[in-house]
Short mmCIF file of C-alpha atoms in Angstrom, two decimals:
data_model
loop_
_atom_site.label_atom_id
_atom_site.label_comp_id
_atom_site.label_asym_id
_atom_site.label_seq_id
_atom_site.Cartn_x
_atom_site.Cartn_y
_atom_site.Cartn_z
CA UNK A 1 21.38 -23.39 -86.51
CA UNK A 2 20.12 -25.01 -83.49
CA UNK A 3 21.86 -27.95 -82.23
CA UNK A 4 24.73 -28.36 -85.07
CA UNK A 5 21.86 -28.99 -87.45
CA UNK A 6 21.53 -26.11 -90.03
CA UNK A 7 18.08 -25.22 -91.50
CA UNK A 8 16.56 -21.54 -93.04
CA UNK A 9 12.83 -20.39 -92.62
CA UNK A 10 11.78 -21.95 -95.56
CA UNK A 11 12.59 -25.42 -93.98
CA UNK A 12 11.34 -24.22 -90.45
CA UNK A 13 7.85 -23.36 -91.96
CA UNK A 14 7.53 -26.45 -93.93
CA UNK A 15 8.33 -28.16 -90.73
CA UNK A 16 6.20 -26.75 -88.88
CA UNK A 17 2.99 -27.01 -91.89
CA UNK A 18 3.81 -30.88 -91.90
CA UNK A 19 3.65 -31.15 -88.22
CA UNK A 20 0.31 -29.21 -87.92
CA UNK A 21 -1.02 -31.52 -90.73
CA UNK A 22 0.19 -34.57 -89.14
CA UNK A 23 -1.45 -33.50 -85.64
CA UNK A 24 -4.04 -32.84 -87.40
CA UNK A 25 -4.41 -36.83 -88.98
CA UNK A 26 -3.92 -37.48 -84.78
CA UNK A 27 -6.78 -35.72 -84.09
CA UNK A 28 -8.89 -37.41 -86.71
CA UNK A 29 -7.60 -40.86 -85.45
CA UNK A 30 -8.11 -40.23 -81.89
CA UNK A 31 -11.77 -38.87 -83.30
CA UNK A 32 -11.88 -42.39 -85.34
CA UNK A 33 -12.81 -40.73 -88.32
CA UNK A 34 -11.62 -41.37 -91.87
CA UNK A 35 -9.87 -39.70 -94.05
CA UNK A 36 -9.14 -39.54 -97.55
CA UNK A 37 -5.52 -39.33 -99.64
CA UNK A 38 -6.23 -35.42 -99.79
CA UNK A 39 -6.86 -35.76 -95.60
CA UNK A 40 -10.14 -34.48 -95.86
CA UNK A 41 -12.47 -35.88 -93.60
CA UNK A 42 -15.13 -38.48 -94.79
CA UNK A 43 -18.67 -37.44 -93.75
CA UNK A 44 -16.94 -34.26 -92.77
CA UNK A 45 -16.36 -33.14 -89.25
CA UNK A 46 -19.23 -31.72 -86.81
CA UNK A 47 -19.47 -27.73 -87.51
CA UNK A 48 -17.87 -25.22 -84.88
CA UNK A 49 -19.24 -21.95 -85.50
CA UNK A 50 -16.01 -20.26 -84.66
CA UNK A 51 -17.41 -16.44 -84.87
CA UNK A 52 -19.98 -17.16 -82.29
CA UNK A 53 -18.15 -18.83 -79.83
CA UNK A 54 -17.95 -17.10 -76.33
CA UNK A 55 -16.11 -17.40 -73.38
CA UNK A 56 -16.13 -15.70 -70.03
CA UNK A 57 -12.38 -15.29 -68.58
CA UNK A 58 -13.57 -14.11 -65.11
CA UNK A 59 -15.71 -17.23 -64.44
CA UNK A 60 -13.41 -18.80 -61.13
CA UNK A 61 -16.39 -22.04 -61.18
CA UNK A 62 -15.35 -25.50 -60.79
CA UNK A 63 -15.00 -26.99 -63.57
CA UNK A 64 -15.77 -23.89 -65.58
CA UNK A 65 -14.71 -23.61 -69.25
CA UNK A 66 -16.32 -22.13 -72.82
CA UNK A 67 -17.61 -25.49 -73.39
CA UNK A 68 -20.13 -24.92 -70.51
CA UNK A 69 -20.81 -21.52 -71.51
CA UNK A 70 -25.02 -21.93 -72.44
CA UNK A 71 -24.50 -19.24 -75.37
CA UNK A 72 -22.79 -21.79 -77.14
CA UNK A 73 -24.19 -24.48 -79.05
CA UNK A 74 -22.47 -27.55 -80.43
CA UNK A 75 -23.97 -29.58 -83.17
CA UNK A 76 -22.93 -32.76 -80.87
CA UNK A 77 -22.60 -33.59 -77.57
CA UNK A 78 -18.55 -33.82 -77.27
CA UNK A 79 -18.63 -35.62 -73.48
CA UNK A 80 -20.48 -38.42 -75.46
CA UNK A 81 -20.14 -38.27 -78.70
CA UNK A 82 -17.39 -40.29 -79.12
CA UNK A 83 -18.26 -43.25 -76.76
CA UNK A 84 -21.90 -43.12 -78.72
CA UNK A 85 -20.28 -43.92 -82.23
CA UNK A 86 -18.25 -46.60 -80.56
CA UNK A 87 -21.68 -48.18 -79.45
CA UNK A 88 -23.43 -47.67 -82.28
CA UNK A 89 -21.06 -48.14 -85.05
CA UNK A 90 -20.73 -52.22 -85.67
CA UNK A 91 -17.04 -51.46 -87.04
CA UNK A 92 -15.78 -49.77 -83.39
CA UNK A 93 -17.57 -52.15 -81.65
CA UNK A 94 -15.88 -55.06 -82.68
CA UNK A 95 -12.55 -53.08 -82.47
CA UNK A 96 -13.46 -51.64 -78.91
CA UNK A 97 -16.13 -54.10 -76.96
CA UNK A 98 -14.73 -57.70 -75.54
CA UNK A 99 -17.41 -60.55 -76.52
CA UNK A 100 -18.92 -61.58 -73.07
CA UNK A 101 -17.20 -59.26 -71.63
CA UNK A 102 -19.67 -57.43 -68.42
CA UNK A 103 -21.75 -54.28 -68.32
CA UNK A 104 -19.33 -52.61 -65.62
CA UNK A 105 -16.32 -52.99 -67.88
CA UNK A 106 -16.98 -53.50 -71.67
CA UNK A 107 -13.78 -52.10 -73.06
CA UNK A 108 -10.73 -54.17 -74.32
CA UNK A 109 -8.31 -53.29 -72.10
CA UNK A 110 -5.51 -53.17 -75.26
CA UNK A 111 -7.65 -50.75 -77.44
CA UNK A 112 -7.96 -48.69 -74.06
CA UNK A 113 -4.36 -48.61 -73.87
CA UNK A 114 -3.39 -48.00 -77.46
CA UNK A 115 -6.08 -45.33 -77.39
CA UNK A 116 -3.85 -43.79 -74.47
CA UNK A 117 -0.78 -44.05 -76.23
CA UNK A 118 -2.08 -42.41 -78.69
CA UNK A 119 -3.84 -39.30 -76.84
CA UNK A 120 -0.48 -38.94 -75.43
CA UNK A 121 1.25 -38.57 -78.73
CA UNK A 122 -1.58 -36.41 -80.16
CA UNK A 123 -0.69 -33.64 -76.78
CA UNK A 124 2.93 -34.01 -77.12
CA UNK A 125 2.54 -32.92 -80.78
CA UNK A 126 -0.16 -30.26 -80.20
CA UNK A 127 2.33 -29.14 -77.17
CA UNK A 128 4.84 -28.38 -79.73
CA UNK A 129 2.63 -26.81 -82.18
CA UNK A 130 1.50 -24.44 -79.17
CA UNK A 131 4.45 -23.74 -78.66
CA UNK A 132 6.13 -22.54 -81.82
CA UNK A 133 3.12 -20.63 -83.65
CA UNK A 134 1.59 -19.17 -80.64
CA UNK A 135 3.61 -15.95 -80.74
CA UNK A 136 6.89 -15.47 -78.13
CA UNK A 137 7.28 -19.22 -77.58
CA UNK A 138 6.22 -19.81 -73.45
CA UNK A 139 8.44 -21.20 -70.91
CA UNK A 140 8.25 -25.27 -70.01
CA UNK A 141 6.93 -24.30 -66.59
CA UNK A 142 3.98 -21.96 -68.35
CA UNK A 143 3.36 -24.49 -70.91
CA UNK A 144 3.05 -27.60 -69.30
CA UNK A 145 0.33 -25.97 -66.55
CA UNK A 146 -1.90 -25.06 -69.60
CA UNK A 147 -5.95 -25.82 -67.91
CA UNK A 148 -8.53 -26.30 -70.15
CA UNK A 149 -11.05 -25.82 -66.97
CA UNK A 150 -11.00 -24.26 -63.78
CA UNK A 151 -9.63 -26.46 -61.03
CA UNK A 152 -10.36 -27.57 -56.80
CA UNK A 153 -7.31 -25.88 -56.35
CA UNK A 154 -8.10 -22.53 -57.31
CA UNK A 155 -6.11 -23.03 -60.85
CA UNK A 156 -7.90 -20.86 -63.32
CA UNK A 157 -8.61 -21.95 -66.94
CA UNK A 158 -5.87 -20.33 -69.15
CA UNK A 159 -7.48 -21.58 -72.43
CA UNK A 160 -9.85 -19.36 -74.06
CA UNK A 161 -11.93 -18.56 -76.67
CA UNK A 162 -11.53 -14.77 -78.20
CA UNK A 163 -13.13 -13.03 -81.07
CA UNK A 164 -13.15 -16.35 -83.15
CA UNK A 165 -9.64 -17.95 -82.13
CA UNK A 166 -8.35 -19.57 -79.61
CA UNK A 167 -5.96 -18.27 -77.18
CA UNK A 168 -3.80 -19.54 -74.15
CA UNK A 169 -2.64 -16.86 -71.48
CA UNK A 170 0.31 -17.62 -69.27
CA UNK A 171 1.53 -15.66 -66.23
CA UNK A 172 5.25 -14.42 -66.27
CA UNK A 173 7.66 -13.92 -63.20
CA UNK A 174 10.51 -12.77 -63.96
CA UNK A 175 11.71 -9.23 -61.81
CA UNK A 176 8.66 -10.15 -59.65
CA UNK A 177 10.44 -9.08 -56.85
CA UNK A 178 11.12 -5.72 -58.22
CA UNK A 179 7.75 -4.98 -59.02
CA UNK A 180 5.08 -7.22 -57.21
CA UNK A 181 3.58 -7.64 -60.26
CA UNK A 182 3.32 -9.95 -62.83
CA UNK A 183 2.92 -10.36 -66.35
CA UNK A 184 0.06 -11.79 -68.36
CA UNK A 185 0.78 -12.92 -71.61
CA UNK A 186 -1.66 -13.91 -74.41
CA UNK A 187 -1.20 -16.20 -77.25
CA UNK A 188 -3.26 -16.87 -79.96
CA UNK A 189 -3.55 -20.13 -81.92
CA UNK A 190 -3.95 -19.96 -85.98
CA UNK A 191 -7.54 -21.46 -86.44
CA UNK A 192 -5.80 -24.84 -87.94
CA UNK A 193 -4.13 -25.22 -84.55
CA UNK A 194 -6.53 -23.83 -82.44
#
């Protein structure tokens, strides 16, 4: 029972299997791909070769994350791979460029913003999905500091690739004082959510 509102595993698993399929559908909006009644992909997604993935957890550089790492090779170019479909596909284009619109500033400014919306909906989701199926749920304060890259300010990338899934580590403080240490705690993702 959580809240007055009664519910068994059964329904919490089904819960949680529609709400990884619907971030899924998100994802593949945000991605402005298609889909079929079965949610499969049209033209089918571009390949991550999951098994060879690597990551480097000590890396502290700027900007650092297993997306830069060289041993790993993406059948696209994800920086621009979107914003190249948009240009090239006549469909986006009249759903994302203004007619006469200038070089500096193409966009329309309300597909921008619905775009946003949506990206913000998509994390909120994929917050919560993070959150219950990545082991011993985290605390807000963990959570919500998740980096995907190293930062300016010395904040390390806690998102990482490991032997095929991903994982997100999170530091723990409670009886600091007691010890002077802390603990690290890793999660790992289900490849679906990862």
């Amino acid at each position: 029972m959580c809240q007055r509102i009664r519910f068994n595993m059964e329904q919490l698993r089904g819960m949680m299997h529609g709400l990884v399929e619907e971030t899924r559908r998100d994802l593949m909006e945000l991605l402005m791909l298609e889909m079929d009644a079965e949610g499969e992909v049209k033209g089918g997604l571009p390949p991550i070769d999951w098994d060879r993935l690597q990551d480097n957890a000590s890396e502290e550089k700027v900007g650092w994350s297993f997306l830069k790492d060289i041993q790993n090779k993406f059948a696209v170019d994800g920086k621009w791979w979107l914003l190249k479909r948009i240009s090239h596909e006549d469909q986006l284009q009249r759903e994302w460029i203004q007619e006469g619109g200038d070089q500096k500033h193409p966009f329309r400014i309300e597909a921008v913003q619905e775009y946003q919306r949506k990206v913000e909906q998509f994390q909120e989701k994929l917050l919560l999905v993070m959150h219950m199926v990545g082991g011993q749920p985290a605390r807000a304060t963990e959570l919500i500091g998740m980096r995907h890259c190293n930062t300016k300010q010395g904040g390390l990338c806690n998102i990482f690739v490991d032997c095929g899934m991903m994982a997100f580590v999170t530091t723990y403080h409670k009886n600091y004082q007691q010890t002077g240490k802390m603990k690290i705690i890793h999660r790992y993702l289900p490849q679906e959510v990862g």
